[in-house]
Tab-separated table of C-alpha atoms and ligand atoms in Angstrom:
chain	number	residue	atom	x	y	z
A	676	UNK	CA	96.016	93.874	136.049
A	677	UNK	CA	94.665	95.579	133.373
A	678	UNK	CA	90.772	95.898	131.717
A	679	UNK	CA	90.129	96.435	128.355
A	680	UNK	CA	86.285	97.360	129.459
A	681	UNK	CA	83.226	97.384	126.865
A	682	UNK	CA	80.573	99.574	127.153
A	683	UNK	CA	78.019	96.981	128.487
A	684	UNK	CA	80.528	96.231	131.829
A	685	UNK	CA	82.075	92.598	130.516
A	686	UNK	CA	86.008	93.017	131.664
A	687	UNK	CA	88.078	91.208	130.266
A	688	UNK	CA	91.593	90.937	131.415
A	689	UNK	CA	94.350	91.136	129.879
A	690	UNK	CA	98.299	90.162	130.779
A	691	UNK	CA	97.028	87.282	132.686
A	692	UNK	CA	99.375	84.475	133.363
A	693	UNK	CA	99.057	81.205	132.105
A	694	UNK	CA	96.545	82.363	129.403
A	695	UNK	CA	97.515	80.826	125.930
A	696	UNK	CA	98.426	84.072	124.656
A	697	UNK	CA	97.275	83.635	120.793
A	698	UNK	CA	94.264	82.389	121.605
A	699	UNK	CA	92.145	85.071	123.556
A	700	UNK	CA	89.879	87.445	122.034
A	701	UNK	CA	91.245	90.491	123.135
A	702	UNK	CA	94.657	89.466	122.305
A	703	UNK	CA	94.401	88.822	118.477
A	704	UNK	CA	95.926	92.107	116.839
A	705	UNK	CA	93.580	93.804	115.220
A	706	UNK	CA	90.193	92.860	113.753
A	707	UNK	CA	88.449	95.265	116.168
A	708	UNK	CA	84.855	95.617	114.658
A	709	UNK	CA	84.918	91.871	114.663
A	710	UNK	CA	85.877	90.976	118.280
A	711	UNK	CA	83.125	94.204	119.136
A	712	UNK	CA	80.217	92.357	116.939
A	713	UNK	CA	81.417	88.963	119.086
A	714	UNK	CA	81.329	90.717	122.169
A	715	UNK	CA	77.625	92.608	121.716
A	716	UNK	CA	76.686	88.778	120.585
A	717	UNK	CA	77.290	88.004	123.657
A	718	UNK	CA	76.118	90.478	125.709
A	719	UNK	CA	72.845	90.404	124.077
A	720	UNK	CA	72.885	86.796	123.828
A	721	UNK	CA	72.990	87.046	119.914
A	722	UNK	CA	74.551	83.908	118.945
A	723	UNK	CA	73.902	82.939	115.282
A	724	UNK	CA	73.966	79.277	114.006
A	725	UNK	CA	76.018	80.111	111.174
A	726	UNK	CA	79.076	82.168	110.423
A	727	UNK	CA	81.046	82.779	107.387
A	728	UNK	CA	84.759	84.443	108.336
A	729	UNK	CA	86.403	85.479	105.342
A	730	UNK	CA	90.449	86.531	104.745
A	731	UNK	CA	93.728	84.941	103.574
A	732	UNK	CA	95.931	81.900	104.894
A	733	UNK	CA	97.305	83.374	108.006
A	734	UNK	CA	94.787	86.154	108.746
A	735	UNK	CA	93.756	84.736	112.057
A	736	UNK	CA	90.540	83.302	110.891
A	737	UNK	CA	91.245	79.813	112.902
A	738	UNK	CA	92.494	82.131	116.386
A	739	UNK	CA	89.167	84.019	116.160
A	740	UNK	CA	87.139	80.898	116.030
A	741	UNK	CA	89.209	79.557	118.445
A	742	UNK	CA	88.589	82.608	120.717
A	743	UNK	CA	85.014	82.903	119.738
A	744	UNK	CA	84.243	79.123	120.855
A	745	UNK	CA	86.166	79.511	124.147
A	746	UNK	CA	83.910	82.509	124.896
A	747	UNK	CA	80.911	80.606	124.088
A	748	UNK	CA	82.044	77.605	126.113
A	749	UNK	CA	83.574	78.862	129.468
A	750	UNK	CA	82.123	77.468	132.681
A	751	UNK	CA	84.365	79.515	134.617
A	752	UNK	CA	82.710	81.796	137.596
A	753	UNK	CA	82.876	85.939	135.974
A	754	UNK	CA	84.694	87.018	133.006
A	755	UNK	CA	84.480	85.122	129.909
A	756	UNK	CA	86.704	83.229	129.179
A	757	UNK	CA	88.254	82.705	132.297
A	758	UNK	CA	91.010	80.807	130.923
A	759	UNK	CA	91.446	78.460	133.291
A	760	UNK	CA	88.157	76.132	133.464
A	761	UNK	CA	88.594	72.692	131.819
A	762	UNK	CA	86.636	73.821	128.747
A	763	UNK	CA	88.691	76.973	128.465
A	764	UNK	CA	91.977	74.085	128.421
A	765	UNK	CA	90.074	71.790	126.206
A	766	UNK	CA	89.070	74.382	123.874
A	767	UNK	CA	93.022	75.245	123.299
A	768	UNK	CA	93.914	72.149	122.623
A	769	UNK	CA	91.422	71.048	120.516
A	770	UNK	CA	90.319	68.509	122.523
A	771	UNK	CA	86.784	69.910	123.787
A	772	UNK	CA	84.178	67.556	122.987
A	773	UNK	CA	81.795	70.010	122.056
A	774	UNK	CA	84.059	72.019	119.774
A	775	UNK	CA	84.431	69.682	116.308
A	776	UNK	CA	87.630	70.979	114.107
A	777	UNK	CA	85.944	69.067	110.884
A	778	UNK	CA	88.651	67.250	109.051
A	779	UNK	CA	89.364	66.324	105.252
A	780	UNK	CA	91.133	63.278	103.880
A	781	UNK	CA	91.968	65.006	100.220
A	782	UNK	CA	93.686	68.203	100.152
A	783	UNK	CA	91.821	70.082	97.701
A	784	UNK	CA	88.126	68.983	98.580
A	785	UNK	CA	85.835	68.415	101.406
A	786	UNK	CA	83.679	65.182	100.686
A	787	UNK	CA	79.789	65.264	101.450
A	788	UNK	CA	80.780	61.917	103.580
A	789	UNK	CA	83.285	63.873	105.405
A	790	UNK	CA	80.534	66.438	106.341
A	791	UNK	CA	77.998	63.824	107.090
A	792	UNK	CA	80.063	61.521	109.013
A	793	UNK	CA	81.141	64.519	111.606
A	794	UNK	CA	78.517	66.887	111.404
A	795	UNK	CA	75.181	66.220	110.666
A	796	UNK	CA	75.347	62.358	111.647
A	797	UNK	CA	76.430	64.164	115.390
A	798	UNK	CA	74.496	67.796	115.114
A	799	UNK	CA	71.717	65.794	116.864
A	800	UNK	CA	73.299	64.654	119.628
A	801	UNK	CA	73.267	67.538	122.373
A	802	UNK	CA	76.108	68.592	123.186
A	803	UNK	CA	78.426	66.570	125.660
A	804	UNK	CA	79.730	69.737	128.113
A	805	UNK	CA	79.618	73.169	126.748
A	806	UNK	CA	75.889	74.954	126.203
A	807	UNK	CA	76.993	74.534	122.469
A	808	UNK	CA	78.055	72.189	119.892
A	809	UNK	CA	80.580	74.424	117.812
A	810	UNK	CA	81.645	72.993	114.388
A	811	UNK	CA	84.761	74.124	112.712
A	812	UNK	CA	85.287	73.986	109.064
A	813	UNK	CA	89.186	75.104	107.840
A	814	UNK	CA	89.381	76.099	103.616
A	815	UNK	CA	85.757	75.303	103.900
A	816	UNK	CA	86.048	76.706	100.346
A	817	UNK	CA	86.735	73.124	99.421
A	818	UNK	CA	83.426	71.645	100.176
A	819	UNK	CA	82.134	70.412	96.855
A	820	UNK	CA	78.579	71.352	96.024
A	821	UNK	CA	77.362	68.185	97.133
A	822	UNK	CA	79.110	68.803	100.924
A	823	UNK	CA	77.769	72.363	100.910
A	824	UNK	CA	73.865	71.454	100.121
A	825	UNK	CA	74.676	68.518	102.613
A	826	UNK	CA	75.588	71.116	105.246
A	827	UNK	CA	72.673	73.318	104.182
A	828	UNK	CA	70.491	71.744	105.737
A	829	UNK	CA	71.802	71.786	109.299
A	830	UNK	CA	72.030	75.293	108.898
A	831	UNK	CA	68.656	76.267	107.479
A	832	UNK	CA	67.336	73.884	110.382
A	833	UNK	CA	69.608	74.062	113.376
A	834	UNK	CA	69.506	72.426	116.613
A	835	UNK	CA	69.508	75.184	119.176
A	836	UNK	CA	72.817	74.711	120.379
A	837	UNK	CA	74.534	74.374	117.001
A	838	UNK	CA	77.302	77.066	116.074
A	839	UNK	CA	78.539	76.527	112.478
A	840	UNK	CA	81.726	78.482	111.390
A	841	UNK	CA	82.729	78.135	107.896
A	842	UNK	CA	86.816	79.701	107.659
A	843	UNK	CA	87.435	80.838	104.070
A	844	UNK	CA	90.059	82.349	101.475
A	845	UNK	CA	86.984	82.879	99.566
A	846	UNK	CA	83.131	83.229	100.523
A	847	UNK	CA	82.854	83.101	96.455
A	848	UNK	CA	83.356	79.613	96.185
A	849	UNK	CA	80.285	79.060	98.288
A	850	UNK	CA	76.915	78.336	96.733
A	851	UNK	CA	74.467	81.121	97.250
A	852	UNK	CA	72.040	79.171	99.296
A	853	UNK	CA	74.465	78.671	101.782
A	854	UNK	CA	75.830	82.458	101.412
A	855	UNK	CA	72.599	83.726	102.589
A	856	UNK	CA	72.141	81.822	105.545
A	857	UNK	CA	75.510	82.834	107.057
A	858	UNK	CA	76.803	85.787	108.569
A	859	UNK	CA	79.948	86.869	106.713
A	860	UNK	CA	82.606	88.602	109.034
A	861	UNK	CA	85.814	89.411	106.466
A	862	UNK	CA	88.811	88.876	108.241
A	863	UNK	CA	91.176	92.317	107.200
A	864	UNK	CA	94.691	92.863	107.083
A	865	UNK	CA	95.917	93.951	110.633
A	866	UNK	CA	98.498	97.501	110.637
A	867	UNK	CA	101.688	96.926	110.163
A	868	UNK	CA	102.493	98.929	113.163
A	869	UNK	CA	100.519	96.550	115.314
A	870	UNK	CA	102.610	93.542	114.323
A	871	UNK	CA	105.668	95.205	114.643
A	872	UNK	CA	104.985	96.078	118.061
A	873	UNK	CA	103.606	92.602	119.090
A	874	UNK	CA	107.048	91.386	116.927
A	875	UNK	CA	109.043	93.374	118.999
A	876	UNK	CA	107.394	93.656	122.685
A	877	UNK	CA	105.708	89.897	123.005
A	878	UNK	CA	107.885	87.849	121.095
A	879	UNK	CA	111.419	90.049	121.846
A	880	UNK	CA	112.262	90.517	117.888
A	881	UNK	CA	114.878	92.845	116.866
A	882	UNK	CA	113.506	96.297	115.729
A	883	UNK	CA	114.457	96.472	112.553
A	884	UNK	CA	113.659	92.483	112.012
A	885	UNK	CA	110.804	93.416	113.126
A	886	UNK	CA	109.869	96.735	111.061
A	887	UNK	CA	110.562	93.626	107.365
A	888	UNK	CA	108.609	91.134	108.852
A	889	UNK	CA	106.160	92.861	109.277
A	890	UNK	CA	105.948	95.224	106.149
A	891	UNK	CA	106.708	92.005	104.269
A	892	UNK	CA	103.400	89.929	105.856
A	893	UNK	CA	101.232	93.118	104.303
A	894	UNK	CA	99.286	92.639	107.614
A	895	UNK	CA	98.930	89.101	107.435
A	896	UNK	CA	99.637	88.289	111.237
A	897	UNK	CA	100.021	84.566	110.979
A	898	UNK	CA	102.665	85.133	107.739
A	899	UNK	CA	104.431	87.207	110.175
A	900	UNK	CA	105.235	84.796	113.157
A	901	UNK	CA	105.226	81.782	110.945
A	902	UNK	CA	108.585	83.943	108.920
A	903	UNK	CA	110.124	85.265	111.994
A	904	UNK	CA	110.334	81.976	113.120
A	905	UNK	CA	111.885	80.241	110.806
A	906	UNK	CA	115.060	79.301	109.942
A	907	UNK	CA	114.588	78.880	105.818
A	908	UNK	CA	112.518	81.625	105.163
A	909	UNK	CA	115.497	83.555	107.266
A	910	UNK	CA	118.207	81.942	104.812
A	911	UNK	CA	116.030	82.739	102.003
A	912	UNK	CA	115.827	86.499	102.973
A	913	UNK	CA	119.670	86.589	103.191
A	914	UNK	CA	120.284	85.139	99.507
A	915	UNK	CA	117.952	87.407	98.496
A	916	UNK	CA	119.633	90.506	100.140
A	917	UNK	CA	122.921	89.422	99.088
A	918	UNK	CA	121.857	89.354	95.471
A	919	UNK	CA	119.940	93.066	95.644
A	920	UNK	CA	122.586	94.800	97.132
A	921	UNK	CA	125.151	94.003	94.348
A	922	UNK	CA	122.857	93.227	91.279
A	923	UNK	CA	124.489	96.345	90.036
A	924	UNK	CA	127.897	94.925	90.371
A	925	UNK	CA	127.766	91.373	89.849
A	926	UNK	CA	129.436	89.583	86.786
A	927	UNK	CA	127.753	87.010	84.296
A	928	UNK	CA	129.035	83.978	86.290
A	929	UNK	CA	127.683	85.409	89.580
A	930	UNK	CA	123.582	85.794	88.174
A	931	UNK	CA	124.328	82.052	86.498
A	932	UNK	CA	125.387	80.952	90.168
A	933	UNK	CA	122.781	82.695	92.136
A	934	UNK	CA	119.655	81.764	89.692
A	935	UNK	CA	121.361	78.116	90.289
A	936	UNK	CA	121.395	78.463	93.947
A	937	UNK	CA	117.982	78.993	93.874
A	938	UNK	CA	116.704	75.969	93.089
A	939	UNK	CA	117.044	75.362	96.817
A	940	UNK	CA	114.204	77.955	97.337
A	941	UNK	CA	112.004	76.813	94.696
A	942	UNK	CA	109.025	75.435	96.908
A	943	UNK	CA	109.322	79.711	98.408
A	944	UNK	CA	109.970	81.219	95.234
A	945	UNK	CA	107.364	83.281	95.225
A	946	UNK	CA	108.613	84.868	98.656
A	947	UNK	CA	112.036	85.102	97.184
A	948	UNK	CA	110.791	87.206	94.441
A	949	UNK	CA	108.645	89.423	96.776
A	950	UNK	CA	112.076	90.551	99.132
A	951	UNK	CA	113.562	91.521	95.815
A	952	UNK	CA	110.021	93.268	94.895
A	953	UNK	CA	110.173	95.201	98.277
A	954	UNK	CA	113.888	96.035	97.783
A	955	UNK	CA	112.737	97.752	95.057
A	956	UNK	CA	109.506	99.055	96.278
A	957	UNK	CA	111.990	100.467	98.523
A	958	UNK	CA	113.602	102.086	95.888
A	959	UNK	CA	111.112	103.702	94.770
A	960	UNK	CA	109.692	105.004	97.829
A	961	UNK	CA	112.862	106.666	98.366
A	962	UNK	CA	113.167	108.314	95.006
A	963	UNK	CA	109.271	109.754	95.254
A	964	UNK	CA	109.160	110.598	98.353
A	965	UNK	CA	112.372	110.682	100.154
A	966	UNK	CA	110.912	109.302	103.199
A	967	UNK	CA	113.603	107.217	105.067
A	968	UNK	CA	111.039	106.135	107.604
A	969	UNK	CA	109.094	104.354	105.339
A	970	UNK	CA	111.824	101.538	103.953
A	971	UNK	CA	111.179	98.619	105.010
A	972	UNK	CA	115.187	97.912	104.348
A	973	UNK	CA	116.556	101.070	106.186
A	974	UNK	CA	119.640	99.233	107.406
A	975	UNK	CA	120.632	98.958	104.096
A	976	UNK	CA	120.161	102.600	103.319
A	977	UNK	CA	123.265	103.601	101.719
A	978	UNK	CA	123.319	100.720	99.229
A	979	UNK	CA	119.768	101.360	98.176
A	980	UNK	CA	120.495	105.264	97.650
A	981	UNK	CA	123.423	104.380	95.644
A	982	UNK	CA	120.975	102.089	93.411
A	983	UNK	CA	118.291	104.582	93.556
A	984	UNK	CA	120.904	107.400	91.640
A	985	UNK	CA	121.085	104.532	88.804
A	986	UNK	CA	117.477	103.572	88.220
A	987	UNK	CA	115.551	105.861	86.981
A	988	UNK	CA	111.752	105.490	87.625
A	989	UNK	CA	110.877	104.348	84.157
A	990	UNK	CA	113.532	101.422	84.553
A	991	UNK	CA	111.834	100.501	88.405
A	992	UNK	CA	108.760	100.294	86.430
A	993	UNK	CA	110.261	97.658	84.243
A	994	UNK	CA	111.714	95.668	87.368
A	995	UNK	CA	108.377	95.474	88.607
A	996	UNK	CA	107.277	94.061	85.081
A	997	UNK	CA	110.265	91.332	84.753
A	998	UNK	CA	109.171	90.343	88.335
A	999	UNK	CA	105.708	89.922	87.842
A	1000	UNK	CA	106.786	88.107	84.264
A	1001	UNK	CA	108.952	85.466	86.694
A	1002	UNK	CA	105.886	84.598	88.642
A	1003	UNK	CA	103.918	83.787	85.382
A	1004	UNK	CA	106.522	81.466	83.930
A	1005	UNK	CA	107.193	79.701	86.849
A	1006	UNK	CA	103.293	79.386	87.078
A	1007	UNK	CA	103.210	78.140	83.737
A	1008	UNK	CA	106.163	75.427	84.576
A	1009	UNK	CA	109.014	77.223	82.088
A	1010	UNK	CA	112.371	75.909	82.848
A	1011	UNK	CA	112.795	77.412	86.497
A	1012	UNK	CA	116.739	77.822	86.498
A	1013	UNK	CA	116.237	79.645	82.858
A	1014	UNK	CA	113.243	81.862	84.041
A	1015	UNK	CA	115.770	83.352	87.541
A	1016	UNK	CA	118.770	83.669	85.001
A	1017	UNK	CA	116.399	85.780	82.967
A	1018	UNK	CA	114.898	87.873	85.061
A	1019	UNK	CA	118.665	88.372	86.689
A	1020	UNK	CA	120.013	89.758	83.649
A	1021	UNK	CA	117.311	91.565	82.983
A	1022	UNK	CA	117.235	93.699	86.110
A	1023	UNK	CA	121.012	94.650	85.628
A	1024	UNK	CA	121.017	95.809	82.213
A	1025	UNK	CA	118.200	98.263	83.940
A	1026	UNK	CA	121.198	99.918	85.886
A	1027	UNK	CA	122.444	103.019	84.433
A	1028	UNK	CA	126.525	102.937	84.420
A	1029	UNK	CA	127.835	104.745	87.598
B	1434	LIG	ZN1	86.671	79.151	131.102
């Protein structure tokens, strides 16, 4: 078995099995300074009452918690966490009774009921199992001021045991009072390299599967699994591809058809116009730089050179434009079928004639 060993002698294993393997520490990709700050916490028995973690949908901001509370929570004999004691298990599945995932009836808000009713009604009550009581707050962006100067208080006056971690898309939406009694970890974009390898060694993708999904999650772990896995966004990607490699081709009736067809994506739009983005990101990588190695579409390399000999960089440049053009209008609620046939046409008049 192998150690991944920190400085101040904790091991903790790795490859050990029947550990939930998304939900340990030291197997979240990436993030390294903040799994080292957890682990000196630790060690130097650190613990704060209140932690801000900061980074898109899909960053790993709930795993870390996750990880972080498990840690916190073990009553196994040695290495934390062991894994295997009944708070490690309740812990991953969400059922420990000192670990509170705080839950929100609206989508968009997080009541100052909601907040009192399961946390500071229960903050007082010690803790049922675990040395802490954890709290867990998801898009706690969405507490209205009322819910954050509610919480406030629990923070600027904690019971000893009480861990508070607020998971965010944005720390800005936060009122300063509470800002400056948290510690704010920012959750970063993990390399690319790192999730292809995890892509293609843990989870048995493809190579070259693995090389898009991963370029196309821009280091966003969680985007990465969630596409791999499924079956639409996989569908999606194909349309997509099937339109890019013969916009330069295709006749009237064939843009009309495809902007039809893809009404069926609307609800992923925005992911349908980002493959066609990186098709021609692609395009443009090759032209500047001539580096195969960095196309995220390198199976399709003979198509895109045969583009890239038609579009000159000043017409790429207006791609990009019409594309980002798309996403306003179909921000801004223009007809949706109109706004695909335009920017369809638009891209192919860009093509110089062979
Ligand atoms: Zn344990």
């Amino acid at each position: 078995m192998r150690s991944l060993n920190i400085s101040w002698g904790i091991s903790y294993p790795r490859n050990q099995t029947g550990w939930d393997p998304l939900n340990d520490l030291n197997r979240i990709l990436g993030n390294e300074q903040i799994k080292e700050f957890f682990y000196s916490s630790i060690a130097h028995n650190k613990i704060s009452h209140a932690y801000i973690f900061e980074g898109e949908k899909g960053s790993g901001k709930k795993m870390l918690a996750n990880a972080f509370s498990k840690i916190l929570q073990c009553r196994g004999e040695g290495t934390k966490p062991c894994g295997k004691c009944s708070s490690c298990l309740q812990v991953d599945h969400h059922n420990h009774p000192d670990v509170i995932w705080v839950t929100h009836e609206k989508a968009n808000v997080i009541s100052v009921g909601e907040i009192r009713t399961q946390v500071i009604n229960t903050v007082d009550i010690q803790p049922y199992k675990g040395p802490y009581k954890i709290y867990i707050i998801d898009e706690a962006e969405k507490m209205n001021p009322s819910a954050q100067n509610a919480i406030l208080k629990t923070i600027e006056e904690p019971a000893d045991y009480a861990v508070i971690f607020l998971l965010t898309a944005n720390r800005g939406a936060f009122l300063p009072t509470v800002l400056s009694r948290c510690i704010s970890l920012t959750v970063k974009p993990v390399p690319v390299s790192l999730i292809r390898r995890h892509l293609t060694d843990r989870l048995g993708i493809d190579p070259g599967m693995a090389e898009f999904y991963a370029g196309f999650s821009m280091g966003n772990v969680g985007k990465a699994m969630a596409i791999a896995g499924s079956v639409e966004f996989n569908e999606m990607r194909e349309h997509a591809l099937e339109l890019v490699r013969h916009f330069h081709e295709m006749e009237d009736y064939e843009l009309d058809g495809r902007a039809k067809e893809c009404r069926v994506y609307k609800d992923r739009i925005r992911e349908y116009l980002d493959i066609i983005r990186m098709w021609f990101r692609d395009i443009l990588i090759w032209k500047t730089t001539g580096d195969q190695e960095r196309l995220l579409f390198r199976g399709d390399f003979p198509v895109l050179c045969r583009q890239a000999e038609r579009l000159s960089l000043a017409s790429l440049s207006r791609i990009f434009d019409h594309l980002g053009e798309t996403d306003r209008q179909i921000t801004a609620n223009v007809n949706f079928e109109a706004a695909m046939d335009l920017l369809f046409f638009a891209v192919r008049r860009l093509f110089s004639p062979s």
